[in-house]
PDB file of C-alpha atoms in Angstrom:
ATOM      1  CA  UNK A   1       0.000   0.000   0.000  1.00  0.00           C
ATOM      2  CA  UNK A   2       1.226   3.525  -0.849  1.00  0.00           C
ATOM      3  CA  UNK A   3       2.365   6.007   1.996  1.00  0.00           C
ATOM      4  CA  UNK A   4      -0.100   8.344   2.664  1.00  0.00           C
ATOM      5  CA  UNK A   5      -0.086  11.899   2.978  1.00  0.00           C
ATOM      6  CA  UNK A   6      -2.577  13.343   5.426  1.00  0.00           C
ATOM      7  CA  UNK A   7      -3.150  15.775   2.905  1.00  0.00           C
ATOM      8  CA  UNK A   8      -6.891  16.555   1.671  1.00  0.00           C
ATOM      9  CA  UNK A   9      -6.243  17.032  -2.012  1.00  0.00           C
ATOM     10  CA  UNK A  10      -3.849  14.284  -3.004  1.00  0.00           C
ATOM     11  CA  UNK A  11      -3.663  10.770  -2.083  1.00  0.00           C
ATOM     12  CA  UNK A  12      -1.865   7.870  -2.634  1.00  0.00           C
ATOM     13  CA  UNK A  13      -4.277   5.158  -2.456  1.00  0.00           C
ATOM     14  CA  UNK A  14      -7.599   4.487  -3.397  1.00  0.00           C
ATOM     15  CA  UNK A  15      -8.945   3.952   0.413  1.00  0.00           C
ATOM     16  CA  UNK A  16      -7.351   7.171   0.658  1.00  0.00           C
ATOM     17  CA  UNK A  17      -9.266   8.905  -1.671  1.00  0.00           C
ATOM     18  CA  UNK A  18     -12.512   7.906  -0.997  1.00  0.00           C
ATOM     19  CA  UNK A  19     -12.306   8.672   2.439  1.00  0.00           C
ATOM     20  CA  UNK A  20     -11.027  12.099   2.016  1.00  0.00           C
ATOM     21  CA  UNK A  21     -13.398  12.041  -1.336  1.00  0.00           C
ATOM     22  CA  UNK A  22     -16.153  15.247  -0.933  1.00  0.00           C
ATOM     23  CA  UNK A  23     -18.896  12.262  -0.850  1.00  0.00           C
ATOM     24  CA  UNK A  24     -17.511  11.111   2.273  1.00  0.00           C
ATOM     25  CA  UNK A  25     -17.318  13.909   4.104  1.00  0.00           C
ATOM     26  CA  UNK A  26     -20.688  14.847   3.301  1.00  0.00           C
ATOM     27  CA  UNK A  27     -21.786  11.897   4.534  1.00  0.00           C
ATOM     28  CA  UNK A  28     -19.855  12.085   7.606  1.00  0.00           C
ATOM     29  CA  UNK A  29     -21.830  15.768   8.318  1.00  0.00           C
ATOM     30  CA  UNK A  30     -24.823  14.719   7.710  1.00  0.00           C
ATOM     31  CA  UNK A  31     -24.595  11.722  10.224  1.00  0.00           C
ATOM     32  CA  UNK A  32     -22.775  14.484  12.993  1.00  0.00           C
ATOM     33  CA  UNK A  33     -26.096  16.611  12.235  1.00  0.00           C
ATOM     34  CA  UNK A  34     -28.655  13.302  12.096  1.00  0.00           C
ATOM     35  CA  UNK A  35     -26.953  12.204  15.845  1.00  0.00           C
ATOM     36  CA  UNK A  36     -27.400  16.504  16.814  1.00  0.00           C
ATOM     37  CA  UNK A  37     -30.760  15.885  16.184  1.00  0.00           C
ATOM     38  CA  UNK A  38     -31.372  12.347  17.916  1.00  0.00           C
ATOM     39  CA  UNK A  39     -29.787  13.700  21.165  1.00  0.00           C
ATOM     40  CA  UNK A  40     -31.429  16.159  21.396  1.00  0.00           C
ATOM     41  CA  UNK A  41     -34.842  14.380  20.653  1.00  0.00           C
ATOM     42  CA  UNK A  42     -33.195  11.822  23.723  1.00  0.00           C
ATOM     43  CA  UNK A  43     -33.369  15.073  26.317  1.00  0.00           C
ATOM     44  CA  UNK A  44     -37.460  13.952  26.269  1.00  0.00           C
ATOM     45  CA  UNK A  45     -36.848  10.200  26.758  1.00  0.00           C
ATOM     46  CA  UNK A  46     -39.404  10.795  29.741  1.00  0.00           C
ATOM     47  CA  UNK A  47     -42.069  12.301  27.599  1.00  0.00           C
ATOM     48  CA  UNK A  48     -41.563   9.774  24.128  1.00  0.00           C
ATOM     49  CA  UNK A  49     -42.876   6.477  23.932  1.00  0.00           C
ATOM     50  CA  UNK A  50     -40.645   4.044  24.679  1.00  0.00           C
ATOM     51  CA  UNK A  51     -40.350   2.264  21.127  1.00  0.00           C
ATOM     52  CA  UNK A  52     -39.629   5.686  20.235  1.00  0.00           C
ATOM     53  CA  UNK A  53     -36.970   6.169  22.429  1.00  0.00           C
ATOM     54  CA  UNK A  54     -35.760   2.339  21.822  1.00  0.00           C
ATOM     55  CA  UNK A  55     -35.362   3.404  18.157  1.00  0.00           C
ATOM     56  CA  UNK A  56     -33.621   6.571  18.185  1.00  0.00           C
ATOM     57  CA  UNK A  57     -30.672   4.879  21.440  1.00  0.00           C
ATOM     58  CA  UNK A  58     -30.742   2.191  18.339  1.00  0.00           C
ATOM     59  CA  UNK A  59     -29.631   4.786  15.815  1.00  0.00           C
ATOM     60  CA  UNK A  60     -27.465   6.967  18.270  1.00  0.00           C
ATOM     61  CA  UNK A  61     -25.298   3.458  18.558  1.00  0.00           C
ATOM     62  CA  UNK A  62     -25.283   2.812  14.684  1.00  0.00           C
ATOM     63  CA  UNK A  63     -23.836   6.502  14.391  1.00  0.00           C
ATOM     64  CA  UNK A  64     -21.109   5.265  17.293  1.00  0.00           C
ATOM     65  CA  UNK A  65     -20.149   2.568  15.054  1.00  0.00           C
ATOM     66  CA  UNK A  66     -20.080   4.399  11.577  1.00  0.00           C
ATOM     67  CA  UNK A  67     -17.761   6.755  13.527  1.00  0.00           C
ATOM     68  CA  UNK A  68     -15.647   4.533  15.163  1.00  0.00           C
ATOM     69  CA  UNK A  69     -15.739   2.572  11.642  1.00  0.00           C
ATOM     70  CA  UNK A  70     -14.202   6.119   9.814  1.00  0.00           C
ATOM     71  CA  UNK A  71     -11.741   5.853  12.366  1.00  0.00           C
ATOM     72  CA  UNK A  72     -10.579   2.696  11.978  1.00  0.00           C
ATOM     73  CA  UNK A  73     -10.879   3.311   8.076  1.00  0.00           C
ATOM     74  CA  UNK A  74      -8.261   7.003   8.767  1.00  0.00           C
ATOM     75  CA  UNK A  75      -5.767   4.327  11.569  1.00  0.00           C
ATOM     76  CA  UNK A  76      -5.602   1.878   8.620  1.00  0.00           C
ATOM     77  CA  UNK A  77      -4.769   4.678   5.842  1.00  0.00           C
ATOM     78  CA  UNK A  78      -2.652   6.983   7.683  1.00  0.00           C
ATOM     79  CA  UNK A  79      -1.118   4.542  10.283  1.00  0.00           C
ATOM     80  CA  UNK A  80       1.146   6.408  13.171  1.00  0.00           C
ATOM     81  CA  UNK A  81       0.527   9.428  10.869  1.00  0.00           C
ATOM     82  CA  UNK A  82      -3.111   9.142  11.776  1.00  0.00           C
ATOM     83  CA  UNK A  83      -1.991  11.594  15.550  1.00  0.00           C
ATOM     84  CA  UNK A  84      -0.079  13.868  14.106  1.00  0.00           C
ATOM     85  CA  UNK A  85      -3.217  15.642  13.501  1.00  0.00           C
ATOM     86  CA  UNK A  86      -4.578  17.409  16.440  1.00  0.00           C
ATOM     87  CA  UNK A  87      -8.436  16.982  15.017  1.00  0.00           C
ATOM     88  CA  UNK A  88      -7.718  13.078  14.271  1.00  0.00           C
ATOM     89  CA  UNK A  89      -6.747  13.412  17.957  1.00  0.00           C
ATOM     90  CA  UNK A  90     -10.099  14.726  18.928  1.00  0.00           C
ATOM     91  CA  UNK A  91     -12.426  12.653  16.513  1.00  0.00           C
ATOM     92  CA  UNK A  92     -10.317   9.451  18.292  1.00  0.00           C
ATOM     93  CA  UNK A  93     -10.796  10.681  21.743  1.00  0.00           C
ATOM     94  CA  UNK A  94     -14.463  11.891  21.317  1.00  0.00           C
ATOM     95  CA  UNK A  95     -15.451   8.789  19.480  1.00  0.00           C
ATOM     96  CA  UNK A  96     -13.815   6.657  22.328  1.00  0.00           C
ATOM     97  CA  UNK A  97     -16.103   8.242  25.116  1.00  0.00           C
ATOM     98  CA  UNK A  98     -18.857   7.431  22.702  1.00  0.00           C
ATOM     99  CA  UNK A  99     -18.095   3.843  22.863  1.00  0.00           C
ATOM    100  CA  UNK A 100     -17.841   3.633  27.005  1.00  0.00           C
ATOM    101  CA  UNK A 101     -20.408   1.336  28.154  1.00  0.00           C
ATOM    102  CA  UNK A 102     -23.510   3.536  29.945  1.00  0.00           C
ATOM    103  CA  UNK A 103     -22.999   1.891  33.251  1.00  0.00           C
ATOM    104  CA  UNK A 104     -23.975   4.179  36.438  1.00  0.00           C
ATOM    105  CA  UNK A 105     -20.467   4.833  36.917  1.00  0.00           C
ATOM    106  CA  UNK A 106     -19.823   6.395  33.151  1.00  0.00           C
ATOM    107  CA  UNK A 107     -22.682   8.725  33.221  1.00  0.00           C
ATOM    108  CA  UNK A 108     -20.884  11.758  32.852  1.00  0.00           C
ATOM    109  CA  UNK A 109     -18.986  10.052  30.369  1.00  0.00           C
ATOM    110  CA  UNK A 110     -21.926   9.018  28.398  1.00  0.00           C
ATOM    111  CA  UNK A 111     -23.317  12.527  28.670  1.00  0.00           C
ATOM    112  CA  UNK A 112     -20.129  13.949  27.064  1.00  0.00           C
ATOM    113  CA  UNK A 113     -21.461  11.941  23.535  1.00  0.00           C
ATOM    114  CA  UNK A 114     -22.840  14.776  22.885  1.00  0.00           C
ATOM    115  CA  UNK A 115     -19.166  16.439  22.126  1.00  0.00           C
ATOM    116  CA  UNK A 116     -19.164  14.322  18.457  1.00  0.00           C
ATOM    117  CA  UNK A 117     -21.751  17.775  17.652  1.00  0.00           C
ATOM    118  CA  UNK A 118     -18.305  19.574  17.799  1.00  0.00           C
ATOM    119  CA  UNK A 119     -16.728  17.270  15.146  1.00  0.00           C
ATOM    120  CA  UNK A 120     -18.317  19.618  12.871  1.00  0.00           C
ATOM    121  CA  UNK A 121     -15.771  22.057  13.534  1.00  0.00           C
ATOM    122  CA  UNK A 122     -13.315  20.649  11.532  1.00  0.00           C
ATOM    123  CA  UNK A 123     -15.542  18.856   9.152  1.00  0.00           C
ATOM    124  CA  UNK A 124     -17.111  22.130   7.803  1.00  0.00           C
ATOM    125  CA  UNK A 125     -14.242  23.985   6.190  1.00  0.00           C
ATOM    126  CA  UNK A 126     -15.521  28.000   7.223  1.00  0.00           C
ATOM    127  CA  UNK A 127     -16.013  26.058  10.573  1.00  0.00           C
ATOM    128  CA  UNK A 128     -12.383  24.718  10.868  1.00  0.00           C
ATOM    129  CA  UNK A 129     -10.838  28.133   9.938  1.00  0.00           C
ATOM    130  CA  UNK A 130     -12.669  29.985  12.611  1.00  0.00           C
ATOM    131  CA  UNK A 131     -11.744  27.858  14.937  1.00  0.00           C
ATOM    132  CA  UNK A 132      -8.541  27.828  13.788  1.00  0.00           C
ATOM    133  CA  UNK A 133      -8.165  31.553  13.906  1.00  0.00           C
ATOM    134  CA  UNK A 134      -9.639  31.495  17.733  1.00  0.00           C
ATOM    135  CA  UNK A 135      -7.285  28.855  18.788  1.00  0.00           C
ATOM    136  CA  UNK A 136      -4.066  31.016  17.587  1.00  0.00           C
ATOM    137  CA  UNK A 137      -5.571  33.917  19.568  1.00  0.00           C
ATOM    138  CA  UNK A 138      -5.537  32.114  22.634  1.00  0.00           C
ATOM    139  CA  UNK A 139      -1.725  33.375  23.756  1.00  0.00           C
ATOM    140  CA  UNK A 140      -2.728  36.930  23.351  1.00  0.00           C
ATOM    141  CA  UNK A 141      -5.927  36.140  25.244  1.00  0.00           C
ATOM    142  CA  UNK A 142      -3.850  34.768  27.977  1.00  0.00           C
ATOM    143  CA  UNK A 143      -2.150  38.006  28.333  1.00  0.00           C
ATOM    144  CA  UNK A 144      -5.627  39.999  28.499  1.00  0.00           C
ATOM    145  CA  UNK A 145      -6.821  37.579  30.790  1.00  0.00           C
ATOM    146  CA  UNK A 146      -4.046  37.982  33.228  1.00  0.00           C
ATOM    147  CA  UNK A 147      -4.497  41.988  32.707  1.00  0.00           C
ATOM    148  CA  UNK A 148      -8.136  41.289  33.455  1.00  0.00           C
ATOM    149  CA  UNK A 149      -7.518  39.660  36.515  1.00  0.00           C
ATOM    150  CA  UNK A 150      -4.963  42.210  37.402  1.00  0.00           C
ATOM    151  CA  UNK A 151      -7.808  45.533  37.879  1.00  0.00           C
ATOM    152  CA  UNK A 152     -10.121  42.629  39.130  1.00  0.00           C
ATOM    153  CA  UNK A 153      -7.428  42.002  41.964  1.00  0.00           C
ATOM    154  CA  UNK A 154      -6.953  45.716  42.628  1.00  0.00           C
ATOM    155  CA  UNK A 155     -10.306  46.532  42.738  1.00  0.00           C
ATOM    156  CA  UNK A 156     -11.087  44.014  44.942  1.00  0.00           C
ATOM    157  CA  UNK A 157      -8.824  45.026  47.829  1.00  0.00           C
ATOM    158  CA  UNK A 158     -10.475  47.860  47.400  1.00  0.00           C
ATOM    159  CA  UNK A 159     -13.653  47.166  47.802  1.00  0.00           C
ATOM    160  CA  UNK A 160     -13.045  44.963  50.645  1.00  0.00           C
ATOM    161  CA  UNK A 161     -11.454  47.768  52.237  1.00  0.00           C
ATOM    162  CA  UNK A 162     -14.151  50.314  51.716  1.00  0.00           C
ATOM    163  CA  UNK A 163     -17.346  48.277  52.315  1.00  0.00           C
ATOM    164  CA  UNK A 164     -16.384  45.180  53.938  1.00  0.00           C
ATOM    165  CA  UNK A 165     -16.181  46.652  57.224  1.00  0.00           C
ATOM    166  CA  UNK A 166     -19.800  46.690  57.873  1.00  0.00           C
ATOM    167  CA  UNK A 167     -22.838  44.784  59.911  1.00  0.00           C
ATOM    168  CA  UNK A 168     -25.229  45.157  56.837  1.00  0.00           C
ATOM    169  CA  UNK A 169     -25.452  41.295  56.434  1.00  0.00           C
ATOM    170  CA  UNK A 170     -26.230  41.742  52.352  1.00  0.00           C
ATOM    171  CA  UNK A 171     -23.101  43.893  51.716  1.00  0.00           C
ATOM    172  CA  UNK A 172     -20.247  41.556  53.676  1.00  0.00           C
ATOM    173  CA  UNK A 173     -21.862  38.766  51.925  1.00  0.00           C
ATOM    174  CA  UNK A 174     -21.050  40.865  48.832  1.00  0.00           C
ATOM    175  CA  UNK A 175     -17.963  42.457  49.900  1.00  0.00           C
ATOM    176  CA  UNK A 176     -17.039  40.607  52.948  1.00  0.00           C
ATOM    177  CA  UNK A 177     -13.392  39.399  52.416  1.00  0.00           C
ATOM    178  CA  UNK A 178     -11.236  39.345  48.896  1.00  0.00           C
ATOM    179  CA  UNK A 179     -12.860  36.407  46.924  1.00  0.00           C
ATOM    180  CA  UNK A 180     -16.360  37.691  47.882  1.00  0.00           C
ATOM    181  CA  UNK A 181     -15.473  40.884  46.599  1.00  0.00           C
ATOM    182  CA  UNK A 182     -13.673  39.428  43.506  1.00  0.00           C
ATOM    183  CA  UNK A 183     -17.074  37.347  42.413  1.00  0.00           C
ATOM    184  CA  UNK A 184     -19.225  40.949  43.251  1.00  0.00           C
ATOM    185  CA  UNK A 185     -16.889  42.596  40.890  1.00  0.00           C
ATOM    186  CA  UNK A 186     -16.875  39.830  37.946  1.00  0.00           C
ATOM    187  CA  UNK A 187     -20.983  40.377  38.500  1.00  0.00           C
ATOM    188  CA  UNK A 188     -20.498  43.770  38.009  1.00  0.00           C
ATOM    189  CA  UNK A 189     -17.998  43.371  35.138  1.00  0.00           C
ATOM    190  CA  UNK A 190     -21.019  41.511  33.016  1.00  0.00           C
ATOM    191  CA  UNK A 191     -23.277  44.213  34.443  1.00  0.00           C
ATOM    192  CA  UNK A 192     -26.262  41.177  35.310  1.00  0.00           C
ATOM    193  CA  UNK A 193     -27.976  43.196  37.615  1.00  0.00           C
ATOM    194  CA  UNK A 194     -24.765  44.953  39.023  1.00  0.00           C
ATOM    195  CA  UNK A 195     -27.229  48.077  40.102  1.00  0.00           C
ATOM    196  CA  UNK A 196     -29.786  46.580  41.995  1.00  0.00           C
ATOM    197  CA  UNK A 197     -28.292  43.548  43.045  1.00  0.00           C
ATOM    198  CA  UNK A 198     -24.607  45.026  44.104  1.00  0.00           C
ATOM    199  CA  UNK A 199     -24.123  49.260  43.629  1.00  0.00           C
ATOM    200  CA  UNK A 200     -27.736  49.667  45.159  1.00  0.00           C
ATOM    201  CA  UNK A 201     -27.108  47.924  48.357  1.00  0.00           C
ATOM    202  CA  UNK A 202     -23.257  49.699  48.890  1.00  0.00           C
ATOM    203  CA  UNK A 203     -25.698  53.011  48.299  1.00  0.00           C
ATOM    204  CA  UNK A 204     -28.189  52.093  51.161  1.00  0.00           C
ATOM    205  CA  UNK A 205     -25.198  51.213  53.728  1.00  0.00           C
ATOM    206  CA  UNK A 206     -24.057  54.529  53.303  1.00  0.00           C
ATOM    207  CA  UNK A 207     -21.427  54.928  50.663  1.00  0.00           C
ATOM    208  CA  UNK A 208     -23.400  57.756  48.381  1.00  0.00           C
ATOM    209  CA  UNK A 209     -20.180  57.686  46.030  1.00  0.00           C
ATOM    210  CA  UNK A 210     -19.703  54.274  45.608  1.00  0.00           C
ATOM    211  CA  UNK A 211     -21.548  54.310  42.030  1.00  0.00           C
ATOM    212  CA  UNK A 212     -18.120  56.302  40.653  1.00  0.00           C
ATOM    213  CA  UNK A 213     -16.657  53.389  42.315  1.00  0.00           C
ATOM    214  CA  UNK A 214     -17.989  50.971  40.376  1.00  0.00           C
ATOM    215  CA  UNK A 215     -18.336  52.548  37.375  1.00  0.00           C
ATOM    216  CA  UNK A 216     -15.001  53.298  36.622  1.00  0.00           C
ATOM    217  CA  UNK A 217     -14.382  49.477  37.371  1.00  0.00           C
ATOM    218  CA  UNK A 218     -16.969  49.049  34.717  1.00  0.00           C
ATOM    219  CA  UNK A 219     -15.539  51.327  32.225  1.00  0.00           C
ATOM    220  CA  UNK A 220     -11.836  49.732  32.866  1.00  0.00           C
ATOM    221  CA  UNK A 221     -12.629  46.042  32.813  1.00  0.00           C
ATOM    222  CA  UNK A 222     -15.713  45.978  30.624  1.00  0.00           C
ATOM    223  CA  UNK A 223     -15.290  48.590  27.715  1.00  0.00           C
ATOM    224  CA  UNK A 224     -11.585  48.270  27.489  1.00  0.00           C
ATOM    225  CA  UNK A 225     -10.248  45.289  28.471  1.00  0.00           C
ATOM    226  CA  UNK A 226     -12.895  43.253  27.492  1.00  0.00           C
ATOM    227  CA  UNK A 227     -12.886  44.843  24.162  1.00  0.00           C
ATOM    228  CA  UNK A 228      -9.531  43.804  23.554  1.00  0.00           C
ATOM    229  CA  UNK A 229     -10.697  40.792  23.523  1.00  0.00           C
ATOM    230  CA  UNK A 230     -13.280  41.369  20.700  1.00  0.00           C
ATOM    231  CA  UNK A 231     -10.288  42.934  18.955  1.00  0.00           C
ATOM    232  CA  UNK A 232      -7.466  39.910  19.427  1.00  0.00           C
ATOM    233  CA  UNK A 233     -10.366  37.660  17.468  1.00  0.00           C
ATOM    234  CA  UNK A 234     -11.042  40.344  14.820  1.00  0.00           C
ATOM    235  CA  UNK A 235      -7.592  40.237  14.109  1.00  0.00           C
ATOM    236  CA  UNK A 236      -7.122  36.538  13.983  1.00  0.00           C
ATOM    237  CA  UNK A 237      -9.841  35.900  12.006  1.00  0.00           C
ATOM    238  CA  UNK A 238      -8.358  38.536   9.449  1.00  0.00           C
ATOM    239  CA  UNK A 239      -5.021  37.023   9.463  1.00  0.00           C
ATOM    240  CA  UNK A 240      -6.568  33.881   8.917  1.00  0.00           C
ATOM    241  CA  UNK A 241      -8.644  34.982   5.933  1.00  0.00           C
ATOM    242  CA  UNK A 242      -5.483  36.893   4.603  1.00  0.00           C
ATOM    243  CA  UNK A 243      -3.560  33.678   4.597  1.00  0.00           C
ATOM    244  CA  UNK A 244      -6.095  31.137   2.971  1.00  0.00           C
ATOM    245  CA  UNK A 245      -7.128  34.464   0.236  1.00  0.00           C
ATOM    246  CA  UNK A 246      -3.100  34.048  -0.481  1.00  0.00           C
ATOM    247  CA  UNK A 247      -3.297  30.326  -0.509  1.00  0.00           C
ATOM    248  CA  UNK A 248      -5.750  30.612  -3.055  1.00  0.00           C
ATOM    249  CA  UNK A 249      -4.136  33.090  -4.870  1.00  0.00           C
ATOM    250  CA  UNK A 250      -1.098  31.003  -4.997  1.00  0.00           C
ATOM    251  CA  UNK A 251      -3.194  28.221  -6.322  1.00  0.00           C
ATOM    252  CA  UNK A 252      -4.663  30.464  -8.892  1.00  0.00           C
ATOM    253  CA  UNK A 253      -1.037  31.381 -10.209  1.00  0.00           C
ATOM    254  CA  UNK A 254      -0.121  27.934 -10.121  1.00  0.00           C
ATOM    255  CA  UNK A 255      -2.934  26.566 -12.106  1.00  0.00           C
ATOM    256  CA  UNK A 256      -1.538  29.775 -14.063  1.00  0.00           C
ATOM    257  CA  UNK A 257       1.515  28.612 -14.985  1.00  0.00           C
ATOM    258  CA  UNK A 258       0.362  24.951 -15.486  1.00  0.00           C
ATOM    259  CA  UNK A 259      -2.455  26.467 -18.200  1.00  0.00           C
ATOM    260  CA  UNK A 260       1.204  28.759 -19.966  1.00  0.00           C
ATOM    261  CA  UNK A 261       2.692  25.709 -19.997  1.00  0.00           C
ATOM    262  CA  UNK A 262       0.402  23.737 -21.553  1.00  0.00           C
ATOM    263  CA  UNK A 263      -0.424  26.427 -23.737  1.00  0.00           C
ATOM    264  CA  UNK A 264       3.538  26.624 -25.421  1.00  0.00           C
ATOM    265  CA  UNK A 265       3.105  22.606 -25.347  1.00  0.00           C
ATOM    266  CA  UNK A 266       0.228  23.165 -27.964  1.00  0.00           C
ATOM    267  CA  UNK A 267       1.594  25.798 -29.730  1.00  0.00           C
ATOM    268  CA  UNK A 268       5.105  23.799 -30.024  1.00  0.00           C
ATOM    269  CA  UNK A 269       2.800  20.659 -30.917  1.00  0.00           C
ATOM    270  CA  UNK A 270       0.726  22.808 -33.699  1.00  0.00           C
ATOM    271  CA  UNK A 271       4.131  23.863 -35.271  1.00  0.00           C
ATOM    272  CA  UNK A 272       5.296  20.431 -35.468  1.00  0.00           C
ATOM    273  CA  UNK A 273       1.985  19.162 -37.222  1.00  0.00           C
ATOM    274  CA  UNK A 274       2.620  22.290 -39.704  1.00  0.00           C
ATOM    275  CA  UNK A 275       5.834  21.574 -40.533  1.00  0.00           C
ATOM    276  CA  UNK A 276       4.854  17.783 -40.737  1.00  0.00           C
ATOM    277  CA  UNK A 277       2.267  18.929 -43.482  1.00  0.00           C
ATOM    278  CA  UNK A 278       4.719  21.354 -44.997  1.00  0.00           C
ATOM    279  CA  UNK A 279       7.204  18.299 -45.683  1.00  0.00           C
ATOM    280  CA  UNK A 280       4.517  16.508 -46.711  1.00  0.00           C
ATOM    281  CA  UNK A 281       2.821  18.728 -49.712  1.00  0.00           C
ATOM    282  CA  UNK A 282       6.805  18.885 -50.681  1.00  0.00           C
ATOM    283  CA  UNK A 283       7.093  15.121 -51.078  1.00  0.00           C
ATOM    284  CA  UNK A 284       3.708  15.027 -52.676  1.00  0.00           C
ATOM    285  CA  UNK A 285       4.447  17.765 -54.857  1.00  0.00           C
ATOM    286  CA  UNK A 286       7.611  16.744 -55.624  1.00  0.00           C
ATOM    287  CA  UNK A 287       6.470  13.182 -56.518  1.00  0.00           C
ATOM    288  CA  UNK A 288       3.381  14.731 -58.850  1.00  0.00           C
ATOM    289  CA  UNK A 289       6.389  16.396 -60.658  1.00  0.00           C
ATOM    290  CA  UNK A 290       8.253  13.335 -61.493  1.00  0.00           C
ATOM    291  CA  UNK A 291       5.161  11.670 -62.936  1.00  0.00           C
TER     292      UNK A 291
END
């Protein structure tokens, strides 16, 4: 068998093509959609009648086994090759928790089935490069998370200083020591009911400036920060679309120089033929002469 090369548009073997053919993958989506679907239909099991529900567990295990047969189809192909992919790494370790037996103890386990919905990721291409994009932001996210948690560290000292000192039993369960304080402030940070639920109560213990408090936290850690965030993924996903629009361009020039090349091939071929002919009307004519 031919050495294969983990490479979507050429192959080495016919097993290889076909499963990296455009048939199979659609195939392979539509079953990742069908088993969506049947899970979620399986959150009723309660409210279905139970040949109903015997049906569609039947199906959800036929899925398991079409997937685990792809991936047994991909080992035999690629070989050791097969893991140097990190998505063959996550169809193999998704598919595997599909296949745990649903004892009591695999449960949670079982429940995590549901994670094959995700293959779809990698198996839609606009999918994969999104994802792609967001994964090679995650270092500069890192950084603004650590900035993040920097102000959120900060400001928490703070407010535990200011309003934690109090017998108001709603505000020191708010502000009452640091990681109190720190989980007031991340409410406050998503603004879910920050001024009712947190500012309004600081207010009625008697800190009449502790909006300005709270709002500059707000304007630091929400608009800017957080924004950064929105930014870093902009910027990835631009990047990314810059580098498969030059892929594609490359392509283009390549198919290009291919199309030139065959071009001169013809041209050098069509010369050939007409001096082929030319030597030919000469021996004809010069044989019509002799008669």
């Amino acid at each position: 068998m031919a050495r294969a090369t983990l490479d979507e548009t050429t192959s080495n073997s016919p097993l290889e093509a076909a499963i990296e053919s455009r048939w199979f993958l659609n195939l392979i989506t539509g079953l990742i959609i069908l088993n969506a679907a049947i899970l979620g239909i399986l959150t009723y099991a309660d409210s279905l009648p139970p040949t109903s529900v015997y049906w569609l567990e039947v199906m959800d295990r036929g899925i398991t086994y079409a997937f685990a047969f792809e991936i047994l189809l991909k080992l035999f192909v690629y070989r050791f090759m097969f893991f140097r992919s990190g998505w063959n790494w996550f169809d193999f370790i998704v598919v595997g928790i599909s296949m745990v037996p649903g004892g009591q103890g695999f449960s949670v386990l079982r429940a995590m089935r549901v994670l094959r919905v995700l293959r779809l990721l990698h198996v839609v291409p606009m999918m994969r490069r999104i994802t792609e994009a967001l994964l090679k932001a995650l270092p500069g996210m890192g950084a603004i998370v650590a900035v993040l948690a920097l102000l959120t560290y900060v400001y928490a000292v703070m407010a535990t200083n200011m309003y934690g000192d109090t017998s108001n039993e709603e505000v020191l369960e708010l502000f009452g020591d640091l990681p109190r304080s720190a989980y007031s402030l991340f409410q406050v940070m998503t603004m879910d009911g920050w001024r009712f639920e947190v500012v309004q109560k600081v207010v009625d213990d008697g800190h009449p400036w502790a909006p300005l408090f709270f709002l500059t936290f707000i304007f630091v850690a929400s608009f800017a920060v957080l924004n950064l965030f929105i930014a870093l993924i902009v910027d990835a996903l631009a990047a990314e679309q810059k580098a498969a629009t030059e892929e594609l361009l490359e392509d283009i020039e390549e198919d290009a120089e291919h199309a030139e090349e065959e071009r001169d091939e013809i041209f050098d071929l069509l010369r050939s033929l007409k001096d082929e002919i030319a030597e030919l009307k000469s021996v004809v004519s010069q044989q019509s002469q002799q008669r």
